[in-house]
Short mmCIF file of C-alpha atoms and ligand atoms in Angstrom, two decimals:
data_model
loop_
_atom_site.label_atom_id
_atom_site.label_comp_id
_atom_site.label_asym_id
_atom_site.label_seq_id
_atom_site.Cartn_x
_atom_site.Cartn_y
_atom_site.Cartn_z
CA UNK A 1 115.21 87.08 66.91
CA UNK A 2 114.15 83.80 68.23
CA UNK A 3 116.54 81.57 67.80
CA UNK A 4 115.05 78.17 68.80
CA UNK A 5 112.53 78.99 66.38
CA UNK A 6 115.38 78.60 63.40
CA UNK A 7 115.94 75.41 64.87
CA UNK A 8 112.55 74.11 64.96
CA UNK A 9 111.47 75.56 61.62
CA UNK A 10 114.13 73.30 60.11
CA UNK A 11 112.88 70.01 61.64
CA UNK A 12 109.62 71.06 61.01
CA UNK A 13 110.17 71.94 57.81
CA UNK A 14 111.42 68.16 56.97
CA UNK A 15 108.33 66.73 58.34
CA UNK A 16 105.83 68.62 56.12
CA UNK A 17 107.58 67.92 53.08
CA UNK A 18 107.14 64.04 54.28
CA UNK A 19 103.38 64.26 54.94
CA UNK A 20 102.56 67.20 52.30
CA UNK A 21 99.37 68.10 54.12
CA UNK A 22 101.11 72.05 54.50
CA UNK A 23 98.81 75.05 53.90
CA UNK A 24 99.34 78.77 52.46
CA UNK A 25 98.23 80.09 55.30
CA UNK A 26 99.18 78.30 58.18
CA UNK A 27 102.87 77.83 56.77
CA UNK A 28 105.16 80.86 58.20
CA UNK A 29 107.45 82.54 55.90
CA UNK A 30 111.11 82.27 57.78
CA UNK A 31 111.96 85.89 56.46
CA UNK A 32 108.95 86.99 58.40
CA UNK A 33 110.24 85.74 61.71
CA UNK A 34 111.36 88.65 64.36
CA UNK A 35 111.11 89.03 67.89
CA UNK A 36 107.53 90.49 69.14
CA UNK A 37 107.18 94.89 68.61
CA UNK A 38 104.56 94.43 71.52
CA UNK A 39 105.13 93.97 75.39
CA UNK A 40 101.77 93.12 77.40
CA UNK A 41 103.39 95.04 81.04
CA UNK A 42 101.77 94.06 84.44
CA UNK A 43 99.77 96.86 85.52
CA UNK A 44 101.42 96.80 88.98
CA UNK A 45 104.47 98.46 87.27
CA UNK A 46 102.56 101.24 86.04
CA UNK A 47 101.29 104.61 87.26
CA UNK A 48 98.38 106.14 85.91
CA UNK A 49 101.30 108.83 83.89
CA UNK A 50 102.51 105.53 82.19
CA UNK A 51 101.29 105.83 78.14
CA UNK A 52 99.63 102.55 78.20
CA UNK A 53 97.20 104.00 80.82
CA UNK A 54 96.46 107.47 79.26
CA UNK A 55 96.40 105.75 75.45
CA UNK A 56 94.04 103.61 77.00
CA UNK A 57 91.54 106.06 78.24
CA UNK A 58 92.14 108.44 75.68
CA UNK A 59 90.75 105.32 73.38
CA UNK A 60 87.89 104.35 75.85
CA UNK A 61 86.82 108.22 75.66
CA UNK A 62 87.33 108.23 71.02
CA UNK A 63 85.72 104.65 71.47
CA UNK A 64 82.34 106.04 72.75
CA UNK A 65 82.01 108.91 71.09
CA UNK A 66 81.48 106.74 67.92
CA UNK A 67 78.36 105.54 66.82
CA UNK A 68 77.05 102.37 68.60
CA UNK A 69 77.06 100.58 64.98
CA UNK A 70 80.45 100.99 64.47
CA UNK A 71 81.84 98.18 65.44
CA UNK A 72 85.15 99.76 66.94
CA UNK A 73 82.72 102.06 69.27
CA UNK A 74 82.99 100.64 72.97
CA UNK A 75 79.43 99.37 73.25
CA UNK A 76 80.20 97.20 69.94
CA UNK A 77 83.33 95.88 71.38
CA UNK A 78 81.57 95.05 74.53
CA UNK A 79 78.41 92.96 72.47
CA UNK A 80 80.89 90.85 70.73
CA UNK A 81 81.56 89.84 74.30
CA UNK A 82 77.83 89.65 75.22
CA UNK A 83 74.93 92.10 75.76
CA UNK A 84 71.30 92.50 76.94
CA UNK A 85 70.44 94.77 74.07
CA UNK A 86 67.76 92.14 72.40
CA UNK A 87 68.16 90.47 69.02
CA UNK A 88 68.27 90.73 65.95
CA UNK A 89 72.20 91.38 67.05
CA UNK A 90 75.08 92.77 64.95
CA UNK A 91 77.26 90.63 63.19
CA UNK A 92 79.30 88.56 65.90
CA UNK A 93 77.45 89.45 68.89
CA UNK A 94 77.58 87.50 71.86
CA UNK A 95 79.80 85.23 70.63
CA UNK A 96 82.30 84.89 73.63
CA UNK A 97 82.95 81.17 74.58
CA UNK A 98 82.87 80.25 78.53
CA UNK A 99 82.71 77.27 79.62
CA UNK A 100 84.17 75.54 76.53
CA UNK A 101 87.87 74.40 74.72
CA UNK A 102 87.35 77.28 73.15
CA UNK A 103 87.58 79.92 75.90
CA UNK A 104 91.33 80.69 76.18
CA UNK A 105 91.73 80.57 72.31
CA UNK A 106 88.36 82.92 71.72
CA UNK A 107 89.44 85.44 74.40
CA UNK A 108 92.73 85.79 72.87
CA UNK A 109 91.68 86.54 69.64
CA UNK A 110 89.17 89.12 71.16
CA UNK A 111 91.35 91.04 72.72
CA UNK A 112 94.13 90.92 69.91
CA UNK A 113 91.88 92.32 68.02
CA UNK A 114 90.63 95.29 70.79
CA UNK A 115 94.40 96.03 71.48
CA UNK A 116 94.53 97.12 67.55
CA UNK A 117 91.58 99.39 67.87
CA UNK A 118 93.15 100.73 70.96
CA UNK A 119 96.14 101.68 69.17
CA UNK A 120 94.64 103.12 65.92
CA UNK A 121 91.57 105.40 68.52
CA UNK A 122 94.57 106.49 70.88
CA UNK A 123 97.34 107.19 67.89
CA UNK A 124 99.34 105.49 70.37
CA UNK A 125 100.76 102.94 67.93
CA UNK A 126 102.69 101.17 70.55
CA UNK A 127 100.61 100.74 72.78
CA UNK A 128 99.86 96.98 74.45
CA UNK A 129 97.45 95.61 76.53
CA UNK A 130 98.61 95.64 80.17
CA UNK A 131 97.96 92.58 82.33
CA UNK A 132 96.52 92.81 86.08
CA UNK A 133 98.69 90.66 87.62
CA UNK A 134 96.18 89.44 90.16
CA UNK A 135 97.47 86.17 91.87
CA UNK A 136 99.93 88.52 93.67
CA UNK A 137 98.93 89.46 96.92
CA UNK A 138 100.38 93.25 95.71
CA UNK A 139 97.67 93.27 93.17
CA UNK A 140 94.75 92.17 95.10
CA UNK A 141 93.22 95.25 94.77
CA UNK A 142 91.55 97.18 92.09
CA UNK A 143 94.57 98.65 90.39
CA UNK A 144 94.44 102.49 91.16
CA UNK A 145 94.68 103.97 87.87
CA UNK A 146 90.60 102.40 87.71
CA UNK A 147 89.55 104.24 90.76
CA UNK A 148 89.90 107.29 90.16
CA UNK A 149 86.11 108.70 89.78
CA UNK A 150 87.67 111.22 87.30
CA UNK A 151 89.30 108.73 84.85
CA UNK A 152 87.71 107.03 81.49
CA UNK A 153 89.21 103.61 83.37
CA UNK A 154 86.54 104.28 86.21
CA UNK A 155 82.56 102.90 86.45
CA UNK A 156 80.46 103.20 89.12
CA UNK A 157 79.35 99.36 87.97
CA UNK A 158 81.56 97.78 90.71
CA UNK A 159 81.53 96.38 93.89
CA UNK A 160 81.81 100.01 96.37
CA UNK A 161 84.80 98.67 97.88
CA UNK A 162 86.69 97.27 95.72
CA UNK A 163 85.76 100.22 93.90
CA UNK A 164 86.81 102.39 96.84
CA UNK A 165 90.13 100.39 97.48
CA UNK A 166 88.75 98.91 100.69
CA UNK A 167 87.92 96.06 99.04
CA UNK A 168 90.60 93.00 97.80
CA UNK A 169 90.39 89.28 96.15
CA UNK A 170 90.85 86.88 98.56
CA UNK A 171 94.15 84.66 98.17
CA UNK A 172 91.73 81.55 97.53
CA UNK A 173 89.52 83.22 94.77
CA UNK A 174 92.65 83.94 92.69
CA UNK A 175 94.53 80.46 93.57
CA UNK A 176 95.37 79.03 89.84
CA UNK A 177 97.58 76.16 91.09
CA UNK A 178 94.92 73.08 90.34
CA UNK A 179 94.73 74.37 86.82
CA UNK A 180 98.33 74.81 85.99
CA UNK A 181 99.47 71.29 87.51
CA UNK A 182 96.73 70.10 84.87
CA UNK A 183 98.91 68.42 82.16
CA UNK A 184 95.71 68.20 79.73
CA UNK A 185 94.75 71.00 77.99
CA UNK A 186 90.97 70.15 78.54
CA UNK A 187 91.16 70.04 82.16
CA UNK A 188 93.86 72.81 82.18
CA UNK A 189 91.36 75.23 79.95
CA UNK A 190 88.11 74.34 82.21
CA UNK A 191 89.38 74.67 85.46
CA UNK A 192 91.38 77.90 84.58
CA UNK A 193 87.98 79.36 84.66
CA UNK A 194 87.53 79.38 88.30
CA UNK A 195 89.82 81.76 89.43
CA UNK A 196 88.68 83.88 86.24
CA UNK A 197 85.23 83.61 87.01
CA UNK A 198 85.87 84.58 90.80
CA UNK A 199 87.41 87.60 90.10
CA UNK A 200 84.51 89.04 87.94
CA UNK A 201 82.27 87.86 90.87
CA UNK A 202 84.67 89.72 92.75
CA UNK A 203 85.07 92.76 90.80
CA UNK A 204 81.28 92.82 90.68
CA UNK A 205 78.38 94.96 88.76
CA UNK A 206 78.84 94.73 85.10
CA UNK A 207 81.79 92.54 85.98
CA UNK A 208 79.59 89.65 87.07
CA UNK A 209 78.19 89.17 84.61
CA UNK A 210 79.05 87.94 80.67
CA UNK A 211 76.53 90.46 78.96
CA UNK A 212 77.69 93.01 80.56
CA UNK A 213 81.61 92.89 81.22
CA UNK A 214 83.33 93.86 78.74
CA UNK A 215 82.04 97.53 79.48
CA UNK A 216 84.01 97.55 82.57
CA UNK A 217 87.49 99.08 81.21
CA UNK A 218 88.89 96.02 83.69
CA UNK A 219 87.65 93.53 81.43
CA UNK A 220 90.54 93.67 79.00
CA UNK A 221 93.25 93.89 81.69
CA UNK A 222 91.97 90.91 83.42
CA UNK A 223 91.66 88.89 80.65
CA UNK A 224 94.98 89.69 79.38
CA UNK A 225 96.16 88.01 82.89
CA UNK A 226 94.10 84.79 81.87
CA UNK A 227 96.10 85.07 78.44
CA UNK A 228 99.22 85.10 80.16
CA UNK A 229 98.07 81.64 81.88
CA UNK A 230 97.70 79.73 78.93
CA UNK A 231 101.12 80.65 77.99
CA UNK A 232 102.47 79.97 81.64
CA UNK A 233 100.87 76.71 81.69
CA UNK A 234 102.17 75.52 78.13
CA UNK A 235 105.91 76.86 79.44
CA UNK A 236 105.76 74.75 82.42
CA UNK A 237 106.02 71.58 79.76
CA UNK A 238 105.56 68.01 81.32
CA UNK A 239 104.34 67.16 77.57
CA UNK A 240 101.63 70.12 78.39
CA UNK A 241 100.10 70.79 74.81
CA UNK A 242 97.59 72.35 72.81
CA UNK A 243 94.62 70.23 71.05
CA UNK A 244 96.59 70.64 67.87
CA UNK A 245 95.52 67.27 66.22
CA UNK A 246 91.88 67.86 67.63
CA UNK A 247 89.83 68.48 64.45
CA UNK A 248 86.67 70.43 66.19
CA UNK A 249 89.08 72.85 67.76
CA UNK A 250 91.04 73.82 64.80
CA UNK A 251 87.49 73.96 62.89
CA UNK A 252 85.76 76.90 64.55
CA UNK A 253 86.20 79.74 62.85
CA UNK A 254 85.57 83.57 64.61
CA UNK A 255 84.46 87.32 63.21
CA UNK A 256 86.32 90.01 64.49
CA UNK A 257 86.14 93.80 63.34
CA UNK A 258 89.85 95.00 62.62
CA UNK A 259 90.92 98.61 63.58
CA UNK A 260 89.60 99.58 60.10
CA UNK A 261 86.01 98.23 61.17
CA UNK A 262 86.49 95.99 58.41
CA UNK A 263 85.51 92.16 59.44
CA UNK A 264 88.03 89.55 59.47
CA UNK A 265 87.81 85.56 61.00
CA UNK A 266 90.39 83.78 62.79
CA UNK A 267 90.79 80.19 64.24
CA UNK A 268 92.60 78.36 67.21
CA UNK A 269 95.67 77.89 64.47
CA UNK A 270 95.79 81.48 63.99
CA UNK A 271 96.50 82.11 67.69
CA UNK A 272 99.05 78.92 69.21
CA UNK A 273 102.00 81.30 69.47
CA UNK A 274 101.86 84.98 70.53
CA UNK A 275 104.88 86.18 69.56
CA UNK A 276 105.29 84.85 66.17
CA UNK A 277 101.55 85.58 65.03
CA UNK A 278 100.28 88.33 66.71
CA UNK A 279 103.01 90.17 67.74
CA UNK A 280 103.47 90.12 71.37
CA UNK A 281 105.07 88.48 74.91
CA UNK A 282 104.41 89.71 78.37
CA UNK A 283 106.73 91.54 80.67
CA UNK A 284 108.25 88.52 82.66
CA UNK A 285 106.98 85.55 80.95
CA UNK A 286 108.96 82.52 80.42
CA UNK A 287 110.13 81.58 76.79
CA UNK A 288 107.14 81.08 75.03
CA UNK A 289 105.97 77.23 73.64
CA UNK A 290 105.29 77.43 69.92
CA UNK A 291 102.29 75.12 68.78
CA UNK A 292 102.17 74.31 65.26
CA UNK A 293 98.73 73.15 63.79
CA UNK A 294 99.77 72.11 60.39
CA UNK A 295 102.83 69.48 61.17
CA UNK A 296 102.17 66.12 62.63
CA UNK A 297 104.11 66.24 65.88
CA UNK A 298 105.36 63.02 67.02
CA UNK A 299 103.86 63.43 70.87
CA UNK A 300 100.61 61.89 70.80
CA UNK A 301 97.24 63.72 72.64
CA UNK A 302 96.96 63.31 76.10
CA UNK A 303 93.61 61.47 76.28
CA UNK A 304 91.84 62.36 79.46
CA UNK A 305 89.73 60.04 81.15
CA UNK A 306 87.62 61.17 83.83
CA UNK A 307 85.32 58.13 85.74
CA UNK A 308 82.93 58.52 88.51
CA UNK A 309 84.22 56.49 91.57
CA UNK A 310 81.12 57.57 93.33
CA UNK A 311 77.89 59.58 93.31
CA UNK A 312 77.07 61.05 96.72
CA UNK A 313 73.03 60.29 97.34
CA UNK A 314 71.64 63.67 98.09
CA UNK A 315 69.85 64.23 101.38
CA UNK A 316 66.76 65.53 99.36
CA UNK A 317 64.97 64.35 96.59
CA UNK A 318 65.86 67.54 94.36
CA UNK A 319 69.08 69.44 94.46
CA UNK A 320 71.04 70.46 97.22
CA UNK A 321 69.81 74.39 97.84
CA UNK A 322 72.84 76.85 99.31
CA UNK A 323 71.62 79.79 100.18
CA UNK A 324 73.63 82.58 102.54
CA UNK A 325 74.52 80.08 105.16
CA UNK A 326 77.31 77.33 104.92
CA UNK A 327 75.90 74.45 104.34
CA UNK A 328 77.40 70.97 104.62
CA UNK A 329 76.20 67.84 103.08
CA UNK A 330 77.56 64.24 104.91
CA UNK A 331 77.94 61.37 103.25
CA UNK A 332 78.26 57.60 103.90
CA UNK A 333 81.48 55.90 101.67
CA UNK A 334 79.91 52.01 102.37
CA UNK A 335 82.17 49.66 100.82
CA UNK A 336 83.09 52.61 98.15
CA UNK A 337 86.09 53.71 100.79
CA UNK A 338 88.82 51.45 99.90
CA UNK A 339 88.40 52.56 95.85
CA UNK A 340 88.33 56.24 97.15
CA UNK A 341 91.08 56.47 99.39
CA UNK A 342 93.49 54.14 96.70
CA UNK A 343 92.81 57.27 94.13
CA UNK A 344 93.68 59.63 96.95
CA UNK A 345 96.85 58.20 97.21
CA UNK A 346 97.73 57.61 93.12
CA UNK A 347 100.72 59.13 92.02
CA UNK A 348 99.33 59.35 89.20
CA UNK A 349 95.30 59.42 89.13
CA UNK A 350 93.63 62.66 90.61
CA UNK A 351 90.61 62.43 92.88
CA UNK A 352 88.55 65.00 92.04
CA UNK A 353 84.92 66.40 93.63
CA UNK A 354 82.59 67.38 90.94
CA UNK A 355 79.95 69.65 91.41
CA UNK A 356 77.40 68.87 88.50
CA UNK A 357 74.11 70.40 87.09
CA UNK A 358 74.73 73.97 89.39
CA UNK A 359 72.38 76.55 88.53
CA UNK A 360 70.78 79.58 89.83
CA UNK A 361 67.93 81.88 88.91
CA UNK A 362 69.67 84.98 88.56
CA UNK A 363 73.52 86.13 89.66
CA UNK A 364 73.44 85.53 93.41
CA UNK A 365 76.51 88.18 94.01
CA UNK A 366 78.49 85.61 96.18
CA UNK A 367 81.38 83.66 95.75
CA UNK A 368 81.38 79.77 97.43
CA UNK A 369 84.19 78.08 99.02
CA UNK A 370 84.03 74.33 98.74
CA UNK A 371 85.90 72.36 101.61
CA UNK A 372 85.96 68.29 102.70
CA UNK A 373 85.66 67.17 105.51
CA UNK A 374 85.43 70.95 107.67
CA UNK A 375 84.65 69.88 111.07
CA UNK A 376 81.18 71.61 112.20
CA UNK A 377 82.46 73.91 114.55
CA UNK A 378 85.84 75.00 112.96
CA UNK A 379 85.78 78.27 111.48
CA UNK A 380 86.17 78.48 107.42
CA UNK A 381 89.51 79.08 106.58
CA UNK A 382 90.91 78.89 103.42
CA UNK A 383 94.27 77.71 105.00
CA UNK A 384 92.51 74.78 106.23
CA UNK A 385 93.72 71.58 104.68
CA UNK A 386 90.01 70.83 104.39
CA UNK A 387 89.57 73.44 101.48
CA UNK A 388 88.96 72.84 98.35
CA UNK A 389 88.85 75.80 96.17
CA UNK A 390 86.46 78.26 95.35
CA UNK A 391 83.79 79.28 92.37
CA UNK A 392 81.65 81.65 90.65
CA UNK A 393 78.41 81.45 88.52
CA UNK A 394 79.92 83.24 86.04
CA UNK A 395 78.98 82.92 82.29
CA UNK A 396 77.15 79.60 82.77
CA UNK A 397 74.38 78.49 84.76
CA UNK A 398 72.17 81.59 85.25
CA UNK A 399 68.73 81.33 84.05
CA UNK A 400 67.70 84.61 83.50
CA UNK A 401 71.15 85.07 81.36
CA UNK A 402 69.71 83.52 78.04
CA UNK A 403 70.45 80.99 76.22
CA UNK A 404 74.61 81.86 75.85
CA UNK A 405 75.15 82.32 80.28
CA UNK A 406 72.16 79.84 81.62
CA UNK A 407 73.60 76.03 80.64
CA UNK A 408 74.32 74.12 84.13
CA UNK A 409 77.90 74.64 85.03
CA UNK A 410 80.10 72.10 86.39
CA UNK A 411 82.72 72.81 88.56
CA UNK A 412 86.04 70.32 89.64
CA UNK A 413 88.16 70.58 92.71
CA UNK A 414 90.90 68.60 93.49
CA UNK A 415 90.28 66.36 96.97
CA UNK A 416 93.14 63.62 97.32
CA UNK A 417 94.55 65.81 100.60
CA UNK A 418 91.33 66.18 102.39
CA UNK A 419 90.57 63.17 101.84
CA UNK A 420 93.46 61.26 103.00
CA UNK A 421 93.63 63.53 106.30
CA UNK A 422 89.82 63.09 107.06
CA UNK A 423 90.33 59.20 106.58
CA UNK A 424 93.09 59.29 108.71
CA UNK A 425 90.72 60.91 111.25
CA UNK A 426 88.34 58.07 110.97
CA UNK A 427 85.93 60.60 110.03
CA UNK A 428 83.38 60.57 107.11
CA UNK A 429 83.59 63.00 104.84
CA UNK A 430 80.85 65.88 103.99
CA UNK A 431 80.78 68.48 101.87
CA UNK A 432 80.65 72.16 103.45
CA UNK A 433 79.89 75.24 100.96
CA UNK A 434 80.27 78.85 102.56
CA UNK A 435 78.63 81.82 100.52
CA UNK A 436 81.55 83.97 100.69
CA UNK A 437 82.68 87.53 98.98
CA UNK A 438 86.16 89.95 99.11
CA UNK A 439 88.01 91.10 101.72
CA UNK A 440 86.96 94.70 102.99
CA UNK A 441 90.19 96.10 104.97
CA UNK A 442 91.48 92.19 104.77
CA UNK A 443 89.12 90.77 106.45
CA UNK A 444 86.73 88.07 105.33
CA UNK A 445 83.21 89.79 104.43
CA UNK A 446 79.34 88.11 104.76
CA UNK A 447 77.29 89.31 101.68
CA UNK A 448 74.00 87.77 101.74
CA UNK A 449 73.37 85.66 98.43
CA UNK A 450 70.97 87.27 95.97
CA UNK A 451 69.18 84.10 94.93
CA UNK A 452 69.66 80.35 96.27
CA UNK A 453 72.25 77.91 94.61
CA UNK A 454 71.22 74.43 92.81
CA UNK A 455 73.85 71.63 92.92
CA UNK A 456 72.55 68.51 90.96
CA UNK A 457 74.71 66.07 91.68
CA UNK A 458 77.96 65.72 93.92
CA UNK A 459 80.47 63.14 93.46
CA UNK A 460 84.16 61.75 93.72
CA UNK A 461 85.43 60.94 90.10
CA UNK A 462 88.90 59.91 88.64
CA UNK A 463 90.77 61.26 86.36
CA UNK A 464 93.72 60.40 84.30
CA UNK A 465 95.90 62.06 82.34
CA UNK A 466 97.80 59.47 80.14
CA UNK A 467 99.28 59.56 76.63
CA UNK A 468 97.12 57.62 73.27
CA UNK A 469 99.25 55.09 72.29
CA UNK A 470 101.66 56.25 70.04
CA UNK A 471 101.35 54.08 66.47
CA UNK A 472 98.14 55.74 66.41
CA UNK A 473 98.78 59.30 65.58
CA UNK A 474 102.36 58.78 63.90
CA UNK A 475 102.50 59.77 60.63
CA UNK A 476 103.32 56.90 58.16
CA UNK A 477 106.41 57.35 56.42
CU1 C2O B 1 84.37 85.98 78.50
CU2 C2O B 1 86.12 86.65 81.65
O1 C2O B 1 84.86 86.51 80.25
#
């Protein structure tokens, strides 16, 4: 039993009678309030004799033996995701949201929704979705149980090493700290993608990209990790919230197939607190936030406020092209420096680099470290207080990925450090990208990209996180 919950569901309960706007079906029945049946465990604590392993592959295996049409078979589950197969499509076909608000909230729903067709092909009506754990240096490898050539968890769609176990995600790649000190949901929901999208890069074949992803029997673990971010990063409070009172985020309605086949549609409201509405934690997890959609909280929205303090001119007249080679692009601040280096100093602003309009012609297989300020001859280190982070074209910004993976993608890295030691310095700062991939036996590996990189635009921007003023969203009594 959760107990706060009593608590809250009494308060709450006050304020809806006050503002009447309470629906059937977002209102929760108290007597239907229990603790979650299901436990979401961190794959590093399991062996491939654990149940949630062989449930799981004894489902993948039931999964595609059923016809492609059905929409519980495997290939169905992985086309709501996203597929190649060409259109017309099946009813809620590559509908999976990247690159959007919508991307923690659609992802959960998916995979609530998979875990129940797990359970009802396995008979293994306990069974929950494990998490892979990946920010932990322990898990930087492929968990075992996935590659073993003689398991349903195994595809030959992979990178070869990290397929082999040779092969590991680089500490940077999997770094989720510049999302998680977001306090607004908007930022915290865009920039989670990066380390998501670097470890399908990572992971690589069907992993890299969307239409083909949610074959790999990885998918689900790995996004079950993400999951268990947006519920970290709500726990960490610091007024952290979800979009509650935003009307286009409650409005989007999804279509699922149930573990009956039968369709069914959810929205964001259905899916703000884990336990209470669908039934499950994860092993370890702090005490998780409940979001209510219906009841007029008295916080009001963080409004986020991003403003360009400067756009770098680019040394060409199109975009910048990376190809395999680190490239760096300098820059000259002009009178721009003082406005700069005050942001890089707020307590309370962010400097951010934006990378906008990024594009390529077709998955370039590479992952690209972004540092400030690297000196030319110093070696690319992630430990280097020049770096910045690290990204992916994943999901957005490939042409040949149709209309749902090809719009531009913009990426955000946070650069008040770097830029405060380079000014120190007295040097100017460039930007320095390095086509990079995994480890292979720990160390730092060269792949060559498959196709150049397109950056648009580059530039230093603002942003602030600050509360709406509060008359403006209280209720009136
Ligand atoms: Cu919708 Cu990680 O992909």
């Amino acid at each position: 039993m959760n107990r706060s919950w009593n608590r809250r569901q009494f308060v709450l309960a006050g304020g809806a009678a006050a503002t009447a706007a309470v629906t059937a079906k977002s209102w929760i029945n108290p007597t239907s309030v229990k603790a979650a049946t299901f436990t979401r465990m961190d794959v590093g604590n399991l062996t491939a004799a654990s149940s949630q392993i062989t449930s799981y592959a004894k489902a993948i295996t039931a999964m595609k033996a059923l016809p492609s049409t059905d929409p519980r078979s495997w290939s169905y589950q992985a086309a709501i995701h996203g597929t190649t197969a060409p259109c017309p499509c099946l009813t809620s076909w590559n509908t999976c949201e990247h690159g959007t608000e919508f991307f923690w909230s659609w992802h959960r729903m998916y995979l609530y929704y998979f875990e129940k067709i797990v359970r009802r092909m396995s008979g293994d009506y306990g069974w929950a979705l494990p998490y892979w754990n990946w920010q932990l240096a322990s898990e930087s490898q492929l968990p075992s149980m996935f590659r073993d050539k003689t398991s349903p968890l195994y595809t030959v769609n992979r990178d070869a090493n990290m397929n082999s176990g040779s092969g590991s995600l680089p500490p940077g790649d999997v770094n989720c700290s510049f999302a998680l000190g977001d306090l607004a949901f908007t930022s915290a929901v865009e920039d989670i993608q990066n380390p998501h999208g670097n470890v399908h890069e990572d992971v690589g074949g069907w992993m890299a990209n969307i239409q083909t992803s949610a074959q790999d029997p990885i998918f689900y673990f790995h996004h079950s990790n993400v999951d268990r971010l947006w519920d970290i990063w709500l726990a960490q409070g610091g007024g952290r919230s979800d979009p509650t009172g935003d009307a286009t985020w409650k409005g989007k309605t999804y279509t699922f197939f149930d573990e009956n086949g039968t369709a069914v549609t959810m929205n964001d409201c259905d899916v703000l607190r884990a336990a209470q509405q669908l039934n499950y934690t994860y092993q370890n997890e702090p005490a998780q936030v409940n979001e209510y959609c219906v009841i007029r909280i008295k916080i009001p929205p963080w409004l986020l406020q991003e403003v360009i303090v400067f756009d770098w001119p680019l040394p060409g007249p199109g975009p910048v092209e990376v190809n395999s080679d680190r490239l760096s692009v300098p820059v000259e601040l002009g009178d721009k420096i003082k406005d700069i280096q005050a942001v890089a100093a707020s307590k309370t602003d962010k400097l951010i680099v934006v990378l906008d309009s990024v594009q390529v012609d077709t998955q370039p297989g590479v992952t690209y470290q972004v540092y400030l300020g690297l000196p030319e001859g110093d070696e690319p280190t992630t430990k280097s207080p020049y770096y910045l982070g690290t990204f992916s074209m994943f999901g957005m910004g490939i042409k040949d990925q149709g209309p749902h993976g090809s719009m531009p993608a913009t990426f955000r890295f946070p650069a008040g450090p770097a830029v405060t030691a380079l000014l120190k310095e007295n040097r100017k700062p460039s930007l320095t990208i390095v086509p990079s991939g995994i480890l292979i036996d720990g160390k730092p590996s060269k792949p060559k990209a498959k196709a150049p990189l397109h950056i648009g635009a580059i530039r230093f921007s603002k942003r602030t996180e600050a509360r709406a003023p509060i008359s403006k969203v209280q209720p009136k009594p």
